[in-house]
PDB file of C-alpha atoms and ligand atoms in Angstrom:
ATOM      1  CA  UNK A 161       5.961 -23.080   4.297  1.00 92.00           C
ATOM      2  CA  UNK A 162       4.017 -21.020   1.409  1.00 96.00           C
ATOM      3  CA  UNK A 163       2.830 -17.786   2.735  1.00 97.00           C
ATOM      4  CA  UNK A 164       0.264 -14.628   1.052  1.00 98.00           C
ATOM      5  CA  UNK A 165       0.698 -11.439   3.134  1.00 98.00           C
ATOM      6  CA  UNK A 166      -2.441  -8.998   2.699  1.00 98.00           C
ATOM      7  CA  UNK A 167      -1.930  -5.554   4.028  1.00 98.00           C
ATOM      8  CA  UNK A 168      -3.382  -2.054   3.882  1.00 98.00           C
ATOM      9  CA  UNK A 169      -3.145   1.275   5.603  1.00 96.00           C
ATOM     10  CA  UNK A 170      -2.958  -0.036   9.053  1.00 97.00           C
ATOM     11  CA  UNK A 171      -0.260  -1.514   8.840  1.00 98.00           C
ATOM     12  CA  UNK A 172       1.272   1.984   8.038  1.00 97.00           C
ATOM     13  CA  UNK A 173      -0.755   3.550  10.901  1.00 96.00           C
ATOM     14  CA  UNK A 174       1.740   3.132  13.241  1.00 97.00           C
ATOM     15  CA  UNK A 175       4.553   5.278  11.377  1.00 97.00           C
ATOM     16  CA  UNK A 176       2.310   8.133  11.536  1.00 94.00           C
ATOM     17  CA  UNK A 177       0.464   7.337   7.909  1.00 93.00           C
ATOM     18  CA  UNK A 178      -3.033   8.342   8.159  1.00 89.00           C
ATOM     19  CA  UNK A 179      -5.066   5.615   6.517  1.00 90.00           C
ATOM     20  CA  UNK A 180      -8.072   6.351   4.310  1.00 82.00           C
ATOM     21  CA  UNK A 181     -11.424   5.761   5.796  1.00 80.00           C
ATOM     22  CA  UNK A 182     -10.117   6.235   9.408  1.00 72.00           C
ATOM     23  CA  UNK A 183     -10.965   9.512  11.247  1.00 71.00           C
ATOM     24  CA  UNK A 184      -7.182  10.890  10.729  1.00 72.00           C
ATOM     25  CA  UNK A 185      -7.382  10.207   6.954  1.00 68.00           C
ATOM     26  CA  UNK A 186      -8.937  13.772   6.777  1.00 73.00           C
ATOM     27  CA  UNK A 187      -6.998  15.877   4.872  1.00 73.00           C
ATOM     28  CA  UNK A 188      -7.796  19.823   4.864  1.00 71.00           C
ATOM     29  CA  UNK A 189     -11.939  18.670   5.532  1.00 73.00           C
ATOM     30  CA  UNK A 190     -11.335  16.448   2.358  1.00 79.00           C
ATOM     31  CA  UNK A 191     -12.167  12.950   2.073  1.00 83.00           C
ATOM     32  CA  UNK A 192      -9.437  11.246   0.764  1.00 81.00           C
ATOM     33  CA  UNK A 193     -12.125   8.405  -0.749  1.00 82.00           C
ATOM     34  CA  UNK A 194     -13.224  12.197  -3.113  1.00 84.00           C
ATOM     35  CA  UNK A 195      -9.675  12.836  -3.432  1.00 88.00           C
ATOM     36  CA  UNK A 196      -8.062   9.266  -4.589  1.00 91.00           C
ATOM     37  CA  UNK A 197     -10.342   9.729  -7.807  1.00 94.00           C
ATOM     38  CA  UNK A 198      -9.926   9.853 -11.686  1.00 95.00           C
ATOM     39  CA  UNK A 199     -12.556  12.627 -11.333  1.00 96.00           C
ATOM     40  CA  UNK A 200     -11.002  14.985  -8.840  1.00 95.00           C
ATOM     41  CA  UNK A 201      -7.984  15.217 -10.275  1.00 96.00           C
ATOM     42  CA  UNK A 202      -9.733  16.046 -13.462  1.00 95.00           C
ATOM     43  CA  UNK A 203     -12.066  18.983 -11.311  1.00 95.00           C
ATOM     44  CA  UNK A 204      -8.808  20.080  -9.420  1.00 94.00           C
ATOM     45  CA  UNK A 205      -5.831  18.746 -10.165  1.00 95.00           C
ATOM     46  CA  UNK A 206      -3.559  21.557  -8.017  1.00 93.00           C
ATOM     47  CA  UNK A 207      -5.289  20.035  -4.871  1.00 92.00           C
ATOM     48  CA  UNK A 208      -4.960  16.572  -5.851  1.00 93.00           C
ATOM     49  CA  UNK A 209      -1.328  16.963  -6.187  1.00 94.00           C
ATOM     50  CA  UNK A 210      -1.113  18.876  -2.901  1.00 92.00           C
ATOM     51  CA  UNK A 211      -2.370  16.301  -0.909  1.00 90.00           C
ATOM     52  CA  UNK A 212      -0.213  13.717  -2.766  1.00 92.00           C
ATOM     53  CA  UNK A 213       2.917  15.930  -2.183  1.00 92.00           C
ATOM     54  CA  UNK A 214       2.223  15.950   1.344  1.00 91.00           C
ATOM     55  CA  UNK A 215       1.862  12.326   1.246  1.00 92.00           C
ATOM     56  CA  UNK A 216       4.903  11.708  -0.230  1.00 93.00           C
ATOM     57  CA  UNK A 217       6.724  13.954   2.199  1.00 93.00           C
ATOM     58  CA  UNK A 218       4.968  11.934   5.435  1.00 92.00           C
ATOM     59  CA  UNK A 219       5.930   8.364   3.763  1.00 95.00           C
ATOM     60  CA  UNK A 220       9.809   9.881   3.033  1.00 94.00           C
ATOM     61  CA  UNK A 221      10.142  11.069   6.673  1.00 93.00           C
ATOM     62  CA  UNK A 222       8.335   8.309   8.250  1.00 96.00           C
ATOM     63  CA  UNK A 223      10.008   4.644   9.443  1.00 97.00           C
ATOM     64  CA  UNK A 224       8.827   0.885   9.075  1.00 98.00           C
ATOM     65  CA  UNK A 225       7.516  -0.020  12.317  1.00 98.00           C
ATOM     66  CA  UNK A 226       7.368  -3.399  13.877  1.00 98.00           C
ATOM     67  CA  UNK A 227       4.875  -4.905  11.431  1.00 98.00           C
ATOM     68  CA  UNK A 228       6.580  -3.959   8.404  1.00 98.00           C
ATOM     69  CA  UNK A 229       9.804  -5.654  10.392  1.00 98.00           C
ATOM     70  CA  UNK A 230       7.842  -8.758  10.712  1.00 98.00           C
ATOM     71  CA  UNK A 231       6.778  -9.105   7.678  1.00 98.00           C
ATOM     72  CA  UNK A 232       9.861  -9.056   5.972  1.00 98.00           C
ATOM     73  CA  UNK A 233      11.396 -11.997   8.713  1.00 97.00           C
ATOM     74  CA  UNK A 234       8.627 -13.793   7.443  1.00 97.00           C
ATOM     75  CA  UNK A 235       9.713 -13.554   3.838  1.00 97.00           C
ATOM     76  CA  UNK A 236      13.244 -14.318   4.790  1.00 95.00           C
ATOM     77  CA  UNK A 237      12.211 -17.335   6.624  1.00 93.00           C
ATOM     78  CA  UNK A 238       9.126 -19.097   4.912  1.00 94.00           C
ATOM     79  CA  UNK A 239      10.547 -21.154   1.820  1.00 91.00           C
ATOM     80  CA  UNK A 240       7.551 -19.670  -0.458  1.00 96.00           C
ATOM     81  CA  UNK A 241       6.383 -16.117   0.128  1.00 97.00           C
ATOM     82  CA  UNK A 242       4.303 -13.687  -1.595  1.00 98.00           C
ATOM     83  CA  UNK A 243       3.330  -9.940  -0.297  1.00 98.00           C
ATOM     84  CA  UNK A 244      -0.050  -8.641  -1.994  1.00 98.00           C
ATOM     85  CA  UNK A 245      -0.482  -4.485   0.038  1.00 98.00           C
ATOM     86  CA  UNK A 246      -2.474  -1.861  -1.024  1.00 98.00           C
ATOM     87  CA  UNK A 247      -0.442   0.606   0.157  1.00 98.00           C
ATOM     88  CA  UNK A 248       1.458   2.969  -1.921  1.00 97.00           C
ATOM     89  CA  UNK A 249       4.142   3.793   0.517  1.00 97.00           C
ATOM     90  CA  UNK A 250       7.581   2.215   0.512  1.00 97.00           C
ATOM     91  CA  UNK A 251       7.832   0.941   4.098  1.00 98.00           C
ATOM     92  CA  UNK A 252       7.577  -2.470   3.058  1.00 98.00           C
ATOM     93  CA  UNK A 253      10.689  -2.005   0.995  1.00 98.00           C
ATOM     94  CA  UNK A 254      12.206   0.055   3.357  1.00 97.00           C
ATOM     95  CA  UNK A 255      12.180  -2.337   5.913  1.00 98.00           C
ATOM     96  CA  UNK A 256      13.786  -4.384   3.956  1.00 98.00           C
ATOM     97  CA  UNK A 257      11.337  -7.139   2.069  1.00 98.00           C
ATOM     98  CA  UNK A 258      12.772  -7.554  -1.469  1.00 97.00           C
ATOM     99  CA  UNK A 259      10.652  -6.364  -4.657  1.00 96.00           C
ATOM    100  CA  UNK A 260      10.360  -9.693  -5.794  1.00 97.00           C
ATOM    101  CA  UNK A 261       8.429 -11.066  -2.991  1.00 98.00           C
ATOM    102  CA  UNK A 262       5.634  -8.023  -3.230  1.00 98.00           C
ATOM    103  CA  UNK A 263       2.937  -6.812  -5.186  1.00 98.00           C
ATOM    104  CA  UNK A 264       2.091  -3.037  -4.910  1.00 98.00           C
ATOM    105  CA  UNK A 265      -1.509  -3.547  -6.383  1.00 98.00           C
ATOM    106  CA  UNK A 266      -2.415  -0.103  -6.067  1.00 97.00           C
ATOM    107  CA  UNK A 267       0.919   1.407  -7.173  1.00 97.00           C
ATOM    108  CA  UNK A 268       3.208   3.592  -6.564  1.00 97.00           C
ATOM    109  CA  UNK A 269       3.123   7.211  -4.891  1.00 96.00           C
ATOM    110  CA  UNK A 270       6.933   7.787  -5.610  1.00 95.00           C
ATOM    111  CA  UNK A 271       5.834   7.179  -9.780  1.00 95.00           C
ATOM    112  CA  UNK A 272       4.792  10.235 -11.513  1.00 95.00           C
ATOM    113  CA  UNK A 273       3.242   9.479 -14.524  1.00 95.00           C
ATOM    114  CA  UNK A 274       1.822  10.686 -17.657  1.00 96.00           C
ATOM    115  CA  UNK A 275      -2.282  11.066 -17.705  1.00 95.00           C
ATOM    116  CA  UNK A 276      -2.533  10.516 -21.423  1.00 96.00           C
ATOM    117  CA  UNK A 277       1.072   8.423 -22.535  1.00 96.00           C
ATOM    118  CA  UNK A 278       3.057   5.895 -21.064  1.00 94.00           C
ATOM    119  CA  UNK A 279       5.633   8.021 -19.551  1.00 96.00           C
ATOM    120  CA  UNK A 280       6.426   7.567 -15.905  1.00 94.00           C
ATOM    121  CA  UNK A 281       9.693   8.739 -13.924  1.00 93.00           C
ATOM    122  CA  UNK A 282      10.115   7.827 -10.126  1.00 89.00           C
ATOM    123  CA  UNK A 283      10.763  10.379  -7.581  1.00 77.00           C
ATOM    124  CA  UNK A 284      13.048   9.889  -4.470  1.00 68.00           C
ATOM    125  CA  UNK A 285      11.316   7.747  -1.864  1.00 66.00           C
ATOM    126  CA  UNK A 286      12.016   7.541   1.682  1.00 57.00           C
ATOM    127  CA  UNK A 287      15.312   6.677   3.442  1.00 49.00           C
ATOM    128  CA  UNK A 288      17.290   8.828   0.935  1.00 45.00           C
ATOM    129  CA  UNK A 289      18.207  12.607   1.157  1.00 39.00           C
ATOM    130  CA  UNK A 290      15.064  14.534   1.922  1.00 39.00           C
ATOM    131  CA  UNK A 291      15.946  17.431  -0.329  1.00 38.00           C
ATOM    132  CA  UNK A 292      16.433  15.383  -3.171  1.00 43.00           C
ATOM    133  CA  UNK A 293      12.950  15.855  -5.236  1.00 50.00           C
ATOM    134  CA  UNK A 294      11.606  13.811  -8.310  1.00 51.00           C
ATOM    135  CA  UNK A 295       8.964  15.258 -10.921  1.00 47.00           C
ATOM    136  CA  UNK A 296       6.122  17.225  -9.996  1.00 48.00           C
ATOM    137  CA  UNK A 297       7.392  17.627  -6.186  1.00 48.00           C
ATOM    138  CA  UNK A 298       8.660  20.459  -4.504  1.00 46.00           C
ATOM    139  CA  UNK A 299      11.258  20.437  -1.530  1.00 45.00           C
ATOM    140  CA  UNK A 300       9.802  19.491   1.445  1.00 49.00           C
ATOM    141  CA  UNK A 301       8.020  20.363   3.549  1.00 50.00           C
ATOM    142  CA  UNK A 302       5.194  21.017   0.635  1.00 50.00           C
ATOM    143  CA  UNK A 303       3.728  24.461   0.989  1.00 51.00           C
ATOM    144  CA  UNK A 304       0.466  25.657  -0.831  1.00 48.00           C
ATOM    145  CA  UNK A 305       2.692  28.000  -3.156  1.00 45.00           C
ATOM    146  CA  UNK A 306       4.620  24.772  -4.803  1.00 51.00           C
ATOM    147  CA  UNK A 307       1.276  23.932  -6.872  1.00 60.00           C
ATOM    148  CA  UNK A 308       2.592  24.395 -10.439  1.00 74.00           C
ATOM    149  CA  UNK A 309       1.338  20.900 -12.005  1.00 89.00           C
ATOM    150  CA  UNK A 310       3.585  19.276 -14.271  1.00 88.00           C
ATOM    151  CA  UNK A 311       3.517  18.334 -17.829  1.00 93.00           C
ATOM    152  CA  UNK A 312       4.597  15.310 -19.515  1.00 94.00           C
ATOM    153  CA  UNK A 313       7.621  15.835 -21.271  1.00 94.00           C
ATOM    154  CA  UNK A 314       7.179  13.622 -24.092  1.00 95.00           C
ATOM    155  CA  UNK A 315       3.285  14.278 -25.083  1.00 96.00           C
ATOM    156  CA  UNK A 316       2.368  17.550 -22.569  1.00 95.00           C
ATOM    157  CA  UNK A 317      -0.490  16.012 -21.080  1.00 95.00           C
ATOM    158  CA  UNK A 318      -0.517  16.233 -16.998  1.00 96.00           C
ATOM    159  CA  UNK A 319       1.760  14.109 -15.290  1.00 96.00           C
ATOM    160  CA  UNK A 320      -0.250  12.220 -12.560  1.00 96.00           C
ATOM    161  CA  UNK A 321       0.580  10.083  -9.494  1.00 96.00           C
ATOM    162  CA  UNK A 322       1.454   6.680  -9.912  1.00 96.00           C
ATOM    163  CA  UNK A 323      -1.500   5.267  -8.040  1.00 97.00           C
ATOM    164  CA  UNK A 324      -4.300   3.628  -8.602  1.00 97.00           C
ATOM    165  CA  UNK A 325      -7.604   5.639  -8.072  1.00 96.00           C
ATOM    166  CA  UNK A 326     -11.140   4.369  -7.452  1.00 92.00           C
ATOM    167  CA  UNK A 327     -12.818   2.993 -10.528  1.00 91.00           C
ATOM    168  CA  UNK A 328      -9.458   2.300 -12.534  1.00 96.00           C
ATOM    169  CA  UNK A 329      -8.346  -0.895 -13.767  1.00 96.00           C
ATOM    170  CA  UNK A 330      -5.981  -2.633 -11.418  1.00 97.00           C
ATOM    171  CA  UNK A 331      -2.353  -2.940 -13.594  1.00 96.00           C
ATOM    172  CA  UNK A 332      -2.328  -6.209 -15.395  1.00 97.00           C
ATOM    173  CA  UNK A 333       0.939  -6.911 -14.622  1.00 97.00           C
ATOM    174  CA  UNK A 334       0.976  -7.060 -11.151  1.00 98.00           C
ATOM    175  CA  UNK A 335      -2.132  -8.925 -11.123  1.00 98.00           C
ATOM    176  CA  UNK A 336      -0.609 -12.089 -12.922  1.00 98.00           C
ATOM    177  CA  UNK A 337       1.996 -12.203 -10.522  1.00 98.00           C
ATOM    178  CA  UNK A 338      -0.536 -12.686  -7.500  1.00 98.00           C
ATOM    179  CA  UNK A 339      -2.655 -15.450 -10.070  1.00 98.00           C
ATOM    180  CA  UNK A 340       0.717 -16.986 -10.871  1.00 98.00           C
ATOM    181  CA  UNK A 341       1.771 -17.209  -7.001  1.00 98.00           C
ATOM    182  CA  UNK A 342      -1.493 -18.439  -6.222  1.00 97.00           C
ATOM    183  CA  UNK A 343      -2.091 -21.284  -9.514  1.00 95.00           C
ATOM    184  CA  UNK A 344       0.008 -23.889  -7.860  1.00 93.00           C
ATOM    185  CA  UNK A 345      -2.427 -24.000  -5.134  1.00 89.00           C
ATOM    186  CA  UNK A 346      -2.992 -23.064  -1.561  1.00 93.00           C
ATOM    187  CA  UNK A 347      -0.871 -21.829   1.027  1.00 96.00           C
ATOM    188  CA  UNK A 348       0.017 -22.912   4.345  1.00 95.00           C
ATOM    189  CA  UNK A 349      -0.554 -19.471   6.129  1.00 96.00           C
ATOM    190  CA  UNK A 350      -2.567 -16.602   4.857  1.00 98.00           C
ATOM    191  CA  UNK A 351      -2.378 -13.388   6.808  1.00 98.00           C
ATOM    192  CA  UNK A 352      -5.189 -10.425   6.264  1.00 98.00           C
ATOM    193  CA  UNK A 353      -3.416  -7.135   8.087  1.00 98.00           C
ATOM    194  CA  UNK A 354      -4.712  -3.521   8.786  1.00 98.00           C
ATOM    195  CA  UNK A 355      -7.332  -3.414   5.059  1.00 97.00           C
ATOM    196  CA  UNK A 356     -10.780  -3.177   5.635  1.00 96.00           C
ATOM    197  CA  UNK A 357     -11.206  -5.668   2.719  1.00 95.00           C
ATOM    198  CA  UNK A 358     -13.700  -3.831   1.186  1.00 93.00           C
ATOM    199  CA  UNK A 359     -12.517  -4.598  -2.615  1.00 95.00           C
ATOM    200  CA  UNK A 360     -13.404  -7.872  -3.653  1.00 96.00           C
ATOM    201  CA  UNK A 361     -10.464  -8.795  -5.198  1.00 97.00           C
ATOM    202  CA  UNK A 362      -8.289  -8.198  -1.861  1.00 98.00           C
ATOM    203  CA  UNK A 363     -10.956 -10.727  -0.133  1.00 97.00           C
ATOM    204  CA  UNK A 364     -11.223 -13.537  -3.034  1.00 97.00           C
ATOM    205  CA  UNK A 365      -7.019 -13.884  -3.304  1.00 98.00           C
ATOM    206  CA  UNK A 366      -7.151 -14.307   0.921  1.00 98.00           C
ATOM    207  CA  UNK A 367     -10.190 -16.947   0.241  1.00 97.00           C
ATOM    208  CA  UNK A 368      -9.084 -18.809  -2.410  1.00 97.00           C
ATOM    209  CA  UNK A 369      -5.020 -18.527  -0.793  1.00 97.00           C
ATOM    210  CA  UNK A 370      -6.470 -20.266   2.197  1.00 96.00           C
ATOM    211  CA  UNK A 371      -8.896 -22.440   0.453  1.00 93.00           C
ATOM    212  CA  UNK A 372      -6.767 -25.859   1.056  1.00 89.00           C
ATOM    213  CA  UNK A 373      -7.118 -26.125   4.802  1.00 91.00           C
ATOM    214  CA  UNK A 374      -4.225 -23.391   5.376  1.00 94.00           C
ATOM    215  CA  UNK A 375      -4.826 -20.946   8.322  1.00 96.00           C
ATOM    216  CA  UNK A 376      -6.407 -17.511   7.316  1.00 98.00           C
ATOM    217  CA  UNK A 377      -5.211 -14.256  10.285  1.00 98.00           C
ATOM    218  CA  UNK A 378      -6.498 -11.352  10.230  1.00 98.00           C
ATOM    219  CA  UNK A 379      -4.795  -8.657  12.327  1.00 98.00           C
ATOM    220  CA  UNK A 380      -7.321  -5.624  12.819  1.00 98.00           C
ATOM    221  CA  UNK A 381      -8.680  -3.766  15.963  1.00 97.00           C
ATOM    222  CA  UNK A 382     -11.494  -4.181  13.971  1.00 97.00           C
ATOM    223  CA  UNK A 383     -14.145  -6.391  12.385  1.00 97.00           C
ATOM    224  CA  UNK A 384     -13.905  -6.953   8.607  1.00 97.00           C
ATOM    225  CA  UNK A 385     -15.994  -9.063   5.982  1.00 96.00           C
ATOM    226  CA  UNK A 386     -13.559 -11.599   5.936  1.00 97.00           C
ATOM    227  CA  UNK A 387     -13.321 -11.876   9.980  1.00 97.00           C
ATOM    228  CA  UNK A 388     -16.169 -14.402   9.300  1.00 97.00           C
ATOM    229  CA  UNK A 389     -14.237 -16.508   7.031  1.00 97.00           C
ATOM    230  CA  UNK A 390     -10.827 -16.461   9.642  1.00 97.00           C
ATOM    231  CA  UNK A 391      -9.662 -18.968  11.531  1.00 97.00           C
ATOM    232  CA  UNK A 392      -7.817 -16.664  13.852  1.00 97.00           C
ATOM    233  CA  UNK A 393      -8.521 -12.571  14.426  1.00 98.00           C
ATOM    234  CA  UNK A 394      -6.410 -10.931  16.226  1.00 98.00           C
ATOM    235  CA  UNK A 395      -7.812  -7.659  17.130  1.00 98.00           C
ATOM    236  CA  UNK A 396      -4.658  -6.003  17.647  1.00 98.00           C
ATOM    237  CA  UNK A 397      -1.986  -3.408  16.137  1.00 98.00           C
ATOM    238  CA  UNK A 398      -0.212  -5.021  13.464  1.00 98.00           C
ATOM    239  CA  UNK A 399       2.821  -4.114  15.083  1.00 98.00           C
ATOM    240  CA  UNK A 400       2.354  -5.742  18.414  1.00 98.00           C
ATOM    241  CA  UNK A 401       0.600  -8.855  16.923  1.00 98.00           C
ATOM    242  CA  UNK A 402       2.636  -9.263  13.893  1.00 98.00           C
ATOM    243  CA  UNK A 403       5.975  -9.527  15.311  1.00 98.00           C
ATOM    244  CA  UNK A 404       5.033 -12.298  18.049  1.00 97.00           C
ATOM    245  CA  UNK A 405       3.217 -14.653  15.298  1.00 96.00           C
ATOM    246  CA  UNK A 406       6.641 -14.562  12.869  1.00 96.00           C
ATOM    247  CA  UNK A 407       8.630 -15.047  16.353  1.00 95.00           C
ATOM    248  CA  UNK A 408       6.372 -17.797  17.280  1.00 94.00           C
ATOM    249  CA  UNK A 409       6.080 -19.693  14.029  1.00 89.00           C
ATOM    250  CA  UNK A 410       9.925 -18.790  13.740  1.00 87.00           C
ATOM    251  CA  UNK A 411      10.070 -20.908  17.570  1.00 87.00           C
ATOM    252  CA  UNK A 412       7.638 -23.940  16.154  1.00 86.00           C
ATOM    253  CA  UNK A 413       9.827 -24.394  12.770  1.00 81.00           C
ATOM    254  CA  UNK A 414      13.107 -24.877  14.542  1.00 74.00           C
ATOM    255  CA  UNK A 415      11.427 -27.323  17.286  1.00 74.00           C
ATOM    256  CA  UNK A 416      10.310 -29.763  14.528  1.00 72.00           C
TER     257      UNK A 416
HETATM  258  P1  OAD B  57      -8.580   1.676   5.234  1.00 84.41           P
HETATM  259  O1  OAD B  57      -8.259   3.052   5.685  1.00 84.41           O
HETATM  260  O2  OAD B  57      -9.869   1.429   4.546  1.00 84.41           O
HETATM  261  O3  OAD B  57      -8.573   0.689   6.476  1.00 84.41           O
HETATM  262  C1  OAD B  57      -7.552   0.637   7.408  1.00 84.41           C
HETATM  263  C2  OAD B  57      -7.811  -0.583   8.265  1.00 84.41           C
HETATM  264  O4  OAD B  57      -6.738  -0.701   9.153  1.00 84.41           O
HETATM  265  C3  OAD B  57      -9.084  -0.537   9.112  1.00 84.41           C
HETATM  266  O5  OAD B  57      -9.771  -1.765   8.985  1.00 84.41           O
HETATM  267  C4  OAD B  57      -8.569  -0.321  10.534  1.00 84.41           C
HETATM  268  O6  OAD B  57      -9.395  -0.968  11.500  1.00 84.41           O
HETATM  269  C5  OAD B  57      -7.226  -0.993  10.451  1.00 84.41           C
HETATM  270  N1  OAD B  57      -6.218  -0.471  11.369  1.00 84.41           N
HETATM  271  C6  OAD B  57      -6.053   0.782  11.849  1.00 84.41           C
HETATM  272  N2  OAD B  57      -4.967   0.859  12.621  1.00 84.41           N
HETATM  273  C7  OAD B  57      -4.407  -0.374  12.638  1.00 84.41           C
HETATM  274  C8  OAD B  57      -3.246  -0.932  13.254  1.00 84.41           C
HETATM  275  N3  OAD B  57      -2.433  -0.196  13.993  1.00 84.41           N
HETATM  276  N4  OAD B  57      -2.992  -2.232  13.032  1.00 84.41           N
HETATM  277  C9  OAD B  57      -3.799  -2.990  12.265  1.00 84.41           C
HETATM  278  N5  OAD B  57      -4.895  -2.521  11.664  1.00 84.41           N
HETATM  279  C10 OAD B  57      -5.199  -1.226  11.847  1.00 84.41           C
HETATM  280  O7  OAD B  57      -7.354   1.171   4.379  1.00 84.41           O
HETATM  281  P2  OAD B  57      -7.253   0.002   3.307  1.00 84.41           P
HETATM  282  O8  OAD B  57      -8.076  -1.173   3.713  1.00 84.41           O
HETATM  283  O9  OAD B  57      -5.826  -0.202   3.029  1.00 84.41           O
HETATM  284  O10 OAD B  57      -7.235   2.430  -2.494  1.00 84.41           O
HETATM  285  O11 OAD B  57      -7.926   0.676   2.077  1.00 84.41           O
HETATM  286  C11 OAD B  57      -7.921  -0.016   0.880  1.00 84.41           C
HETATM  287  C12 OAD B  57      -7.829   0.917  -0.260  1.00 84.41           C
HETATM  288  O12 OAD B  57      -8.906   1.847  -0.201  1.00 84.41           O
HETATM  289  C13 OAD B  57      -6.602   1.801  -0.304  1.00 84.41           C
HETATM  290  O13 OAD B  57      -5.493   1.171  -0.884  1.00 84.41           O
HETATM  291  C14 OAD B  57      -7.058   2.901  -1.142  1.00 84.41           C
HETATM  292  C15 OAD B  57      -8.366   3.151  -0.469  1.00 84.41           C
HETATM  293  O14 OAD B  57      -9.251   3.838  -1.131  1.00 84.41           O
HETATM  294  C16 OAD B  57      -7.164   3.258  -3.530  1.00 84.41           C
HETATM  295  O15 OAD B  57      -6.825   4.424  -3.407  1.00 84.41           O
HETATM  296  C17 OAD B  57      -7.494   2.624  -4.841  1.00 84.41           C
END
């Protein structure tokens, strides 16, 4: 079986991640859509890295939940399997779904990285000692006072988050790997979970993935643009609906 795995914030939702457009994604009055921007961090680049900081604290003393459990069954068990999330948490790695079968399109949160060079150093993620502390982040829990901004030590330009903001280019590298997963042709089972599917590009890799006649899920409590184009929605939590589909189809392969 050849499987694409879509997912976005709400499939974090459930271990306490706020996702972005969502009522909780509030952070301080912000919007995190003003925040997650190329030209906020050039306005204010103290309170971009605040809220980042508290990000990465959440993600390090959060857990993978059910979905994230799921998911990486699935990858275990399908003989082709490619992950394609948005998110730049580690709970899909976490939970134990191997690097090689996942794309982080929008990068990394636990990657500082240099605004100007190429230098990039990764901080501790989740599921290791919480005091231990990578570049540009302060012992947790964050407080306002730990907002000295770091410099790149190779060029002195800012050091930046790892993550892809709104209007940047998407990193080239990553997207070959989803074109060279998807080249061969279609997949058996394409599954759309917790992304609004707002960018094009996250809606034209589930399209074309399930272009062949293979089954196209979305898992959302909500309508999406691509609900239109699904064969099944599930309007669910990810991590009630994703576990019983990998269970089920885990039940229909052995029966054959
Ligand atoms: P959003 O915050 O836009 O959307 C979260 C989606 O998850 C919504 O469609 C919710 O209905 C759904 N949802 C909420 N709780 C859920 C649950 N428990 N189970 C399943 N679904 C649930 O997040 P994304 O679509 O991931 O990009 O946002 C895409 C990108 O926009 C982000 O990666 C980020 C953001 O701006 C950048 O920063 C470049």
């Amino acid at each position: 079986m050849r499987v694409l795995v879509i997912t976005g914030a709400g499939v974090s939702a459930e271990s306490g991640i706020p996702t972005f457009r969502g009522q909780d994604g509030y952070w301080r009055n912000l919007d995190p859509m003003k925040l997650a921007t190329p030209e906020a961090f050039a306005r204010d680049p103290q309170l971009v890295w605040q809220w980042y900081r508290e990000r990465r604290w959440r993600i390090r003393n959060a857990q993978p939940n059910a979905a994230h459990t799921a998911i990486a069954r699935l990858a275990q068990f399908a003989g082709e399997f490619l992950l394609v999330t948005q998110n730049v948490d580690d709970l899909h790695a976490r939970a134990g779904l191997p690097k090689e079968k996942m794309v982080q399109i929008h990068g990394n949160i636990f990657v500082t990285r240099c605004s100007r060079c190429s230098w990039s150093a990764e901080a501790c993620s989740g599921g290791r000692n919480h005091d231990d502390h990578g570049p540009g982040e302060p012992p947790t829990p964050p407080r306002s006072a730990d907002d000295a901004l770091v410099r790149c030590p190779k060029c002195n330009a800012l050091a930046r988050p790892g993550v892809v903001w709104f209007g940047e280019q998407l990193p080239w590298h990553e997207v070959q790997r989803v074109e060279d997963y998807l080249a061969p042709g279609g997949c058996d089972a394409v599954i759309v979970a917790g992304t609004t599917a707002l960018f094009g590009y996250i809606s034209d890799w589930a399209l074309r993935a399930s272009r062949g006649g293979g089954q196209l899920i979305e898992v959302n409590p909500e309508e999406t643009p691509l609900s239109a184009f699904s064969t099944q929605c599930l309007r669910e939590p990810a991590a009630t609906a994703l576990p019983r589909i990998v269970d089920e189809w885990i039940v229909a392969t052995a029966d054959q």
